[in-house]
Amino acid sequence: MNVERDSTADSYLDIELDGVQLIEASAGTGKTFTLATLVTRLVVERGLTLGQILAVTFTEAATQALRARLRKRLALAAELAQALLADHALAATEDPETELTLRILQRQLVKEDAASLHARLRRAENEMDLASVFTIHGFCARVLSEYALQTGQAFDAPEMIGSERELHEELAAD
């Protein structure tokens, strides 16, 4: 399939993969879509495993949404790679996620054979539960737990309290 050049898709394909990336925008503007695209590109273009990628969000809801989107995107990429491997003609699509994922795969197929790309994507899809997708608090708690000896912290990180209201109510009741 020959995908038309789309300047919107190009902007996703032109984002640098080196260093730290910050995506900050209002609700509903495509932050999760952009993160899923970056992670897909890191798996496809850099050959990274999901265990080598860290994604940090602000809320637990955003973390769950990102995990779901990553799972969906990696499954889509694996399906598209399998179709490309089998030399199936892919029908044109209006879905931006499918179009962008296909463009990512096609760029990589210039450098890598379809069989190895498909195998890496299936492996990534199966390793989705190992993905490091955390809230800021969750990531910090994990680091403190993993490096407890070096930081002088207890092995079990203290429970983080989102609000002291319940604690105050319990103290008042006592």
PDB file of N, CA, C and O in Angstrom, residues 75-120:
ATOM      1  N   ALA A  75      -0.338  -4.221  19.281  1.00  0.00           N
ATOM      2  CA  ALA A  75      -1.080  -5.289  18.601  1.00  0.00           C
ATOM      3  C   ALA A  75      -1.346  -4.897  17.149  1.00  0.00           C
ATOM      4  O   ALA A  75      -1.194  -5.725  16.232  1.00  0.00           O
ATOM      5  N   LEU A  76      -1.726  -3.643  16.922  1.00  0.00           N
ATOM      6  CA  LEU A  76      -1.949  -3.153  15.569  1.00  0.00           C
ATOM      7  C   LEU A  76      -0.667  -3.236  14.751  1.00  0.00           C
ATOM      8  O   LEU A  76      -0.673  -3.708  13.607  1.00  0.00           O
ATOM      9  N   ALA A  77       0.441  -2.806  15.327  1.00  0.00           N
ATOM     10  CA  ALA A  77       1.725  -2.842  14.610  1.00  0.00           C
ATOM     11  C   ALA A  77       2.102  -4.278  14.258  1.00  0.00           C
ATOM     12  O   ALA A  77       2.566  -4.538  13.143  1.00  0.00           O
ATOM     13  N   ALA A  78       1.893  -5.201  15.186  1.00  0.00           N
ATOM     14  CA  ALA A  78       2.211  -6.610  14.916  1.00  0.00           C
ATOM     15  C   ALA A  78       1.318  -7.168  13.803  1.00  0.00           C
ATOM     16  O   ALA A  78       1.790  -7.900  12.931  1.00  0.00           O
ATOM     17  N   GLU A  79       0.046  -6.810  13.823  1.00  0.00           N
ATOM     18  CA  GLU A  79      -0.874  -7.268  12.767  1.00  0.00           C
ATOM     19  C   GLU A  79      -0.475  -6.700  11.412  1.00  0.00           C
ATOM     20  O   GLU A  79      -0.472  -7.420  10.401  1.00  0.00           O
ATOM     21  N   LEU A  80      -0.140  -5.427  11.373  1.00  0.00           N
ATOM     22  CA  LEU A  80       0.278  -4.810  10.116  1.00  0.00           C
ATOM     23  C   LEU A  80       1.586  -5.418   9.612  1.00  0.00           C
ATOM     24  O   LEU A  80       1.752  -5.658   8.413  1.00  0.00           O
ATOM     25  N   ALA A  81       2.513  -5.672  10.525  1.00  0.00           N
ATOM     26  CA  ALA A  81       3.786  -6.289  10.133  1.00  0.00           C
ATOM     27  C   ALA A  81       3.550  -7.691   9.581  1.00  0.00           C
ATOM     28  O   ALA A  81       4.203  -8.101   8.618  1.00  0.00           O
ATOM     29  N   GLN A  82       2.604  -8.414  10.183  1.00  0.00           N
ATOM     30  CA  GLN A  82       2.289  -9.760   9.687  1.00  0.00           C
ATOM     31  C   GLN A  82       1.696  -9.682   8.285  1.00  0.00           C
ATOM     32  O   GLN A  82       2.032 -10.478   7.411  1.00  0.00           O
ATOM     33  N   ALA A  83       0.826  -8.701   8.057  1.00  0.00           N
ATOM     34  CA  ALA A  83       0.245  -8.522   6.728  1.00  0.00           C
ATOM     35  C   ALA A  83       1.324  -8.145   5.718  1.00  0.00           C
ATOM     36  O   ALA A  83       1.321  -8.648   4.587  1.00  0.00           O
ATOM     37  N   LEU A  84       2.244  -7.281   6.111  1.00  0.00           N
ATOM     38  CA  LEU A  84       3.342  -6.907   5.215  1.00  0.00           C
ATOM     39  C   LEU A  84       4.258  -8.090   4.952  1.00  0.00           C
ATOM     40  O   LEU A  84       4.761  -8.265   3.843  1.00  0.00           O
ATOM     41  N   LEU A  85       4.469  -8.923   5.972  1.00  0.00           N
ATOM     42  CA  LEU A  85       5.296 -10.121   5.830  1.00  0.00           C
ATOM     43  C   LEU A  85       4.681 -11.093   4.833  1.00  0.00           C
ATOM     44  O   LEU A  85       5.369 -11.687   4.013  1.00  0.00           O
ATOM     45  N   ALA A  86       3.358 -11.216   4.892  1.00  0.00           N
ATOM     46  CA  ALA A  86       2.652 -12.132   3.993  1.00  0.00           C
ATOM     47  C   ALA A  86       2.369 -11.488   2.636  1.00  0.00           C
ATOM     48  O   ALA A  86       1.712 -12.087   1.794  1.00  0.00           O
ATOM     49  N   ASP A  87       2.866 -10.292   2.433  1.00  0.00           N
ATOM     50  CA  ASP A  87       2.667  -9.542   1.188  1.00  0.00           C
ATOM     51  C   ASP A  87       1.197  -9.321   0.855  1.00  0.00           C
ATOM     52  O   ASP A  87       0.812  -9.301  -0.305  1.00  0.00           O
ATOM     53  N   HIS A  88       0.384  -9.162   1.898  1.00  0.00           N
ATOM     54  CA  HIS A  88      -1.027  -8.846   1.670  1.00  0.00           C
ATOM     55  C   HIS A  88      -1.156  -7.376   1.313  1.00  0.00           C
ATOM     56  O   HIS A  88      -0.496  -6.525   1.896  1.00  0.00           O
ATOM     57  N   ALA A  89      -2.008  -7.113   0.354  1.00  0.00           N
ATOM     58  CA  ALA A  89      -2.272  -5.720   0.000  1.00  0.00           C
ATOM     59  C   ALA A  89      -3.135  -5.119   1.105  1.00  0.00           C
ATOM     60  O   ALA A  89      -4.145  -5.685   1.487  1.00  0.00           O
ATOM     61  N   LEU A  90      -2.687  -4.007   1.642  1.00  0.00           N
ATOM     62  CA  LEU A  90      -3.430  -3.354   2.715  1.00  0.00           C
ATOM     63  C   LEU A  90      -4.304  -2.269   2.118  1.00  0.00           C
ATOM     64  O   LEU A  90      -3.837  -1.428   1.354  1.00  0.00           O
ATOM     65  N   ALA A  91      -5.578  -2.292   2.471  1.00  0.00           N
ATOM     66  CA  ALA A  91      -6.523  -1.311   1.964  1.00  0.00           C
ATOM     67  C   ALA A  91      -6.245   0.045   2.602  1.00  0.00           C
ATOM     68  O   ALA A  91      -5.791   0.128   3.745  1.00  0.00           O
ATOM     69  N   ALA A  92      -6.518   1.094   1.854  1.00  0.00           N
ATOM     70  CA  ALA A  92      -6.360   2.448   2.394  1.00  0.00           C
ATOM     71  C   ALA A  92      -7.303   2.609   3.575  1.00  0.00           C
ATOM     72  O   ALA A  92      -8.387   2.025   3.613  1.00  0.00           O
ATOM     73  N   THR A  93      -6.875   3.385   4.546  1.00  0.00           N
ATOM     74  CA  THR A  93      -7.672   3.559   5.747  1.00  0.00           C
ATOM     75  C   THR A  93      -7.770   5.036   6.114  1.00  0.00           C
ATOM     76  O   THR A  93      -6.872   5.811   5.813  1.00  0.00           O
ATOM     77  N   GLU A  94      -8.853   5.365   6.749  1.00  0.00           N
ATOM     78  CA  GLU A  94      -9.056   6.730   7.243  1.00  0.00           C
ATOM     79  C   GLU A  94      -8.562   6.856   8.682  1.00  0.00           C
ATOM     80  O   GLU A  94      -8.486   7.952   9.215  1.00  0.00           O
ATOM     81  N   ASP A  95      -8.244   5.736   9.315  1.00  0.00           N
ATOM     82  CA  ASP A  95      -7.843   5.732  10.721  1.00  0.00           C
ATOM     83  C   ASP A  95      -6.423   6.268  10.852  1.00  0.00           C
ATOM     84  O   ASP A  95      -5.469   5.661  10.348  1.00  0.00           O
ATOM     85  N   PRO A  96      -6.238   7.406  11.547  1.00  0.00           N
ATOM     86  CA  PRO A  96      -4.900   7.991  11.661  1.00  0.00           C
ATOM     87  C   PRO A  96      -3.914   7.082  12.395  1.00  0.00           C
ATOM     88  O   PRO A  96      -2.725   7.068  12.082  1.00  0.00           O
ATOM     89  N   GLU A  97      -4.402   6.314  13.355  1.00  0.00           N
ATOM     90  CA  GLU A  97      -3.521   5.420  14.109  1.00  0.00           C
ATOM     91  C   GLU A  97      -2.961   4.319  13.212  1.00  0.00           C
ATOM     92  O   GLU A  97      -1.765   4.030  13.240  1.00  0.00           O
ATOM     93  N   THR A  98      -3.819   3.741  12.395  1.00  0.00           N
ATOM     94  CA  THR A  98      -3.384   2.696  11.468  1.00  0.00           C
ATOM     95  C   THR A  98      -2.445   3.266  10.416  1.00  0.00           C
ATOM     96  O   THR A  98      -1.397   2.687  10.129  1.00  0.00           O
ATOM     97  N   GLU A  99      -2.801   4.414   9.858  1.00  0.00           N
ATOM     98  CA  GLU A  99      -1.966   5.031   8.832  1.00  0.00           C
ATOM     99  C   GLU A  99      -0.578   5.372   9.362  1.00  0.00           C
ATOM    100  O   GLU A  99       0.436   5.080   8.729  1.00  0.00           O
ATOM    101  N   LEU A 100      -0.529   5.981  10.538  1.00  0.00           N
ATOM    102  CA  LEU A 100       0.750   6.366  11.123  1.00  0.00           C
ATOM    103  C   LEU A 100       1.593   5.145  11.471  1.00  0.00           C
ATOM    104  O   LEU A 100       2.795   5.104  11.206  1.00  0.00           O
ATOM    105  N   THR A 101       0.959   4.127  12.044  1.00  0.00           N
ATOM    106  CA  THR A 101       1.689   2.903  12.399  1.00  0.00           C
ATOM    107  C   THR A 101       2.247   2.232  11.149  1.00  0.00           C
ATOM    108  O   THR A 101       3.392   1.772  11.141  1.00  0.00           O
ATOM    109  N   LEU A 102       1.470   2.207  10.100  1.00  0.00           N
ATOM    110  CA  LEU A 102       1.935   1.634   8.837  1.00  0.00           C
ATOM    111  C   LEU A 102       3.122   2.411   8.286  1.00  0.00           C
ATOM    112  O   LEU A 102       4.092   1.827   7.814  1.00  0.00           O
ATOM    113  N   ARG A 103       3.083   3.714   8.379  1.00  0.00           N
ATOM    114  CA  ARG A 103       4.207   4.536   7.903  1.00  0.00           C
ATOM    115  C   ARG A 103       5.469   4.253   8.710  1.00  0.00           C
ATOM    116  O   ARG A 103       6.569   4.210   8.158  1.00  0.00           O
ATOM    117  N   ILE A 104       5.314   4.075  10.020  1.00  0.00           N
ATOM    118  CA  ILE A 104       6.466   3.739  10.872  1.00  0.00           C
ATOM    119  C   ILE A 104       7.072   2.411  10.425  1.00  0.00           C
ATOM    120  O   ILE A 104       8.293   2.282  10.287  1.00  0.00           O
ATOM    121  N   LEU A 105       6.216   1.420  10.175  1.00  0.00           N
ATOM    122  CA  LEU A 105       6.695   0.106   9.754  1.00  0.00           C
ATOM    123  C   LEU A 105       7.363   0.167   8.383  1.00  0.00           C
ATOM    124  O   LEU A 105       8.424  -0.433   8.173  1.00  0.00           O
ATOM    125  N   GLN A 106       6.755   0.891   7.457  1.00  0.00           N
ATOM    126  CA  GLN A 106       7.316   0.981   6.115  1.00  0.00           C
ATOM    127  C   GLN A 106       8.693   1.640   6.120  1.00  0.00           C
ATOM    128  O   GLN A 106       9.581   1.224   5.379  1.00  0.00           O
ATOM    129  N   ARG A 107       8.869   2.645   6.960  1.00  0.00           N
ATOM    130  CA  ARG A 107      10.202   3.273   7.067  1.00  0.00           C
ATOM    131  C   ARG A 107      11.235   2.283   7.582  1.00  0.00           C
ATOM    132  O   ARG A 107      12.378   2.296   7.154  1.00  0.00           O
ATOM    133  N   GLN A 108      10.829   1.420   8.499  1.00  0.00           N
ATOM    134  CA  GLN A 108      11.762   0.455   9.078  1.00  0.00           C
ATOM    135  C   GLN A 108      12.072  -0.683   8.120  1.00  0.00           C
ATOM    136  O   GLN A 108      13.179  -1.238   8.143  1.00  0.00           O
ATOM    137  N   LEU A 109      11.112  -1.042   7.273  1.00  0.00           N
ATOM    138  CA  LEU A 109      11.320  -2.161   6.352  1.00  0.00           C
ATOM    139  C   LEU A 109      12.394  -1.887   5.310  1.00  0.00           C
ATOM    140  O   LEU A 109      12.861  -2.805   4.651  1.00  0.00           O
ATOM    141  N   VAL A 110      12.812  -0.654   5.194  1.00  0.00           N
ATOM    142  CA  VAL A 110      13.938  -0.315   4.319  1.00  0.00           C
ATOM    143  C   VAL A 110      15.235  -0.852   4.931  1.00  0.00           C
ATOM    144  O   VAL A 110      16.159  -1.228   4.223  1.00  0.00           O
ATOM    145  N   LYS A 111      15.277  -0.933   6.281  1.00  0.00           N
ATOM    146  CA  LYS A 111      16.484  -1.338   6.998  1.00  0.00           C
ATOM    147  C   LYS A 111      16.429  -2.757   7.545  1.00  0.00           C
ATOM    148  O   LYS A 111      17.455  -3.311   7.914  1.00  0.00           O
ATOM    149  N   GLU A 112      15.242  -3.339   7.636  1.00  0.00           N
ATOM    150  CA  GLU A 112      15.073  -4.614   8.335  1.00  0.00           C
ATOM    151  C   GLU A 112      14.058  -5.470   7.591  1.00  0.00           C
ATOM    152  O   GLU A 112      13.113  -4.946   7.000  1.00  0.00           O
ATOM    153  N   ASP A 113      14.243  -6.776   7.663  1.00  0.00           N
ATOM    154  CA  ASP A 113      13.281  -7.653   6.983  1.00  0.00           C
ATOM    155  C   ASP A 113      11.996  -7.763   7.808  1.00  0.00           C
ATOM    156  O   ASP A 113      12.000  -7.602   9.030  1.00  0.00           O
ATOM    157  N   ALA A 114      10.906  -8.030   7.116  1.00  0.00           N
ATOM    158  CA  ALA A 114       9.579  -8.057   7.739  1.00  0.00           C
ATOM    159  C   ALA A 114       9.457  -9.135   8.811  1.00  0.00           C
ATOM    160  O   ALA A 114       8.763  -8.951   9.812  1.00  0.00           O
ATOM    161  N   ALA A 115      10.146 -10.265   8.627  1.00  0.00           N
ATOM    162  CA  ALA A 115      10.036 -11.365   9.595  1.00  0.00           C
ATOM    163  C   ALA A 115      10.608 -10.977  10.956  1.00  0.00           C
ATOM    164  O   ALA A 115       9.985 -11.224  11.996  1.00  0.00           O
ATOM    165  N   SER A 116      11.780 -10.355  10.963  1.00  0.00           N
ATOM    166  CA  SER A 116      12.366  -9.975  12.252  1.00  0.00           C
ATOM    167  C   SER A 116      11.590  -8.827  12.897  1.00  0.00           C
ATOM    168  O   SER A 116      11.426  -8.789  14.121  1.00  0.00           O
ATOM    169  N   LEU A 117      11.085  -7.910  12.092  1.00  0.00           N
ATOM    170  CA  LEU A 117      10.277  -6.820  12.624  1.00  0.00           C
ATOM    171  C   LEU A 117       8.995  -7.371  13.249  1.00  0.00           C
ATOM    172  O   LEU A 117       8.617  -6.990  14.356  1.00  0.00           O
ATOM    173  N   HIS A 118       8.355  -8.279  12.562  1.00  0.00           N
ATOM    174  CA  HIS A 118       7.132  -8.891  13.087  1.00  0.00           C
ATOM    175  C   HIS A 118       7.420  -9.634  14.392  1.00  0.00           C
ATOM    176  O   HIS A 118       6.663  -9.512  15.365  1.00  0.00           O
ATOM    177  N   ALA A 119       8.517 -10.360  14.449  1.00  0.00           N
ATOM    178  CA  ALA A 119       8.866 -11.104  15.668  1.00  0.00           C
ATOM    179  C   ALA A 119       9.103 -10.151  16.840  1.00  0.00           C
ATOM    180  O   ALA A 119       8.643 -10.404  17.966  1.00  0.00           O
ATOM    181  N   ARG A 120       9.804  -9.039  16.595  1.00  0.00           N
ATOM    182  CA  ARG A 120      10.044  -8.062  17.666  1.00  0.00           C
ATOM    183  C   ARG A 120       8.750  -7.433  18.160  1.00  0.00           C
ATOM    184  O   ARG A 120       8.552  -7.218  19.354  1.00  0.00           O
TER     185      ARG A 120
END
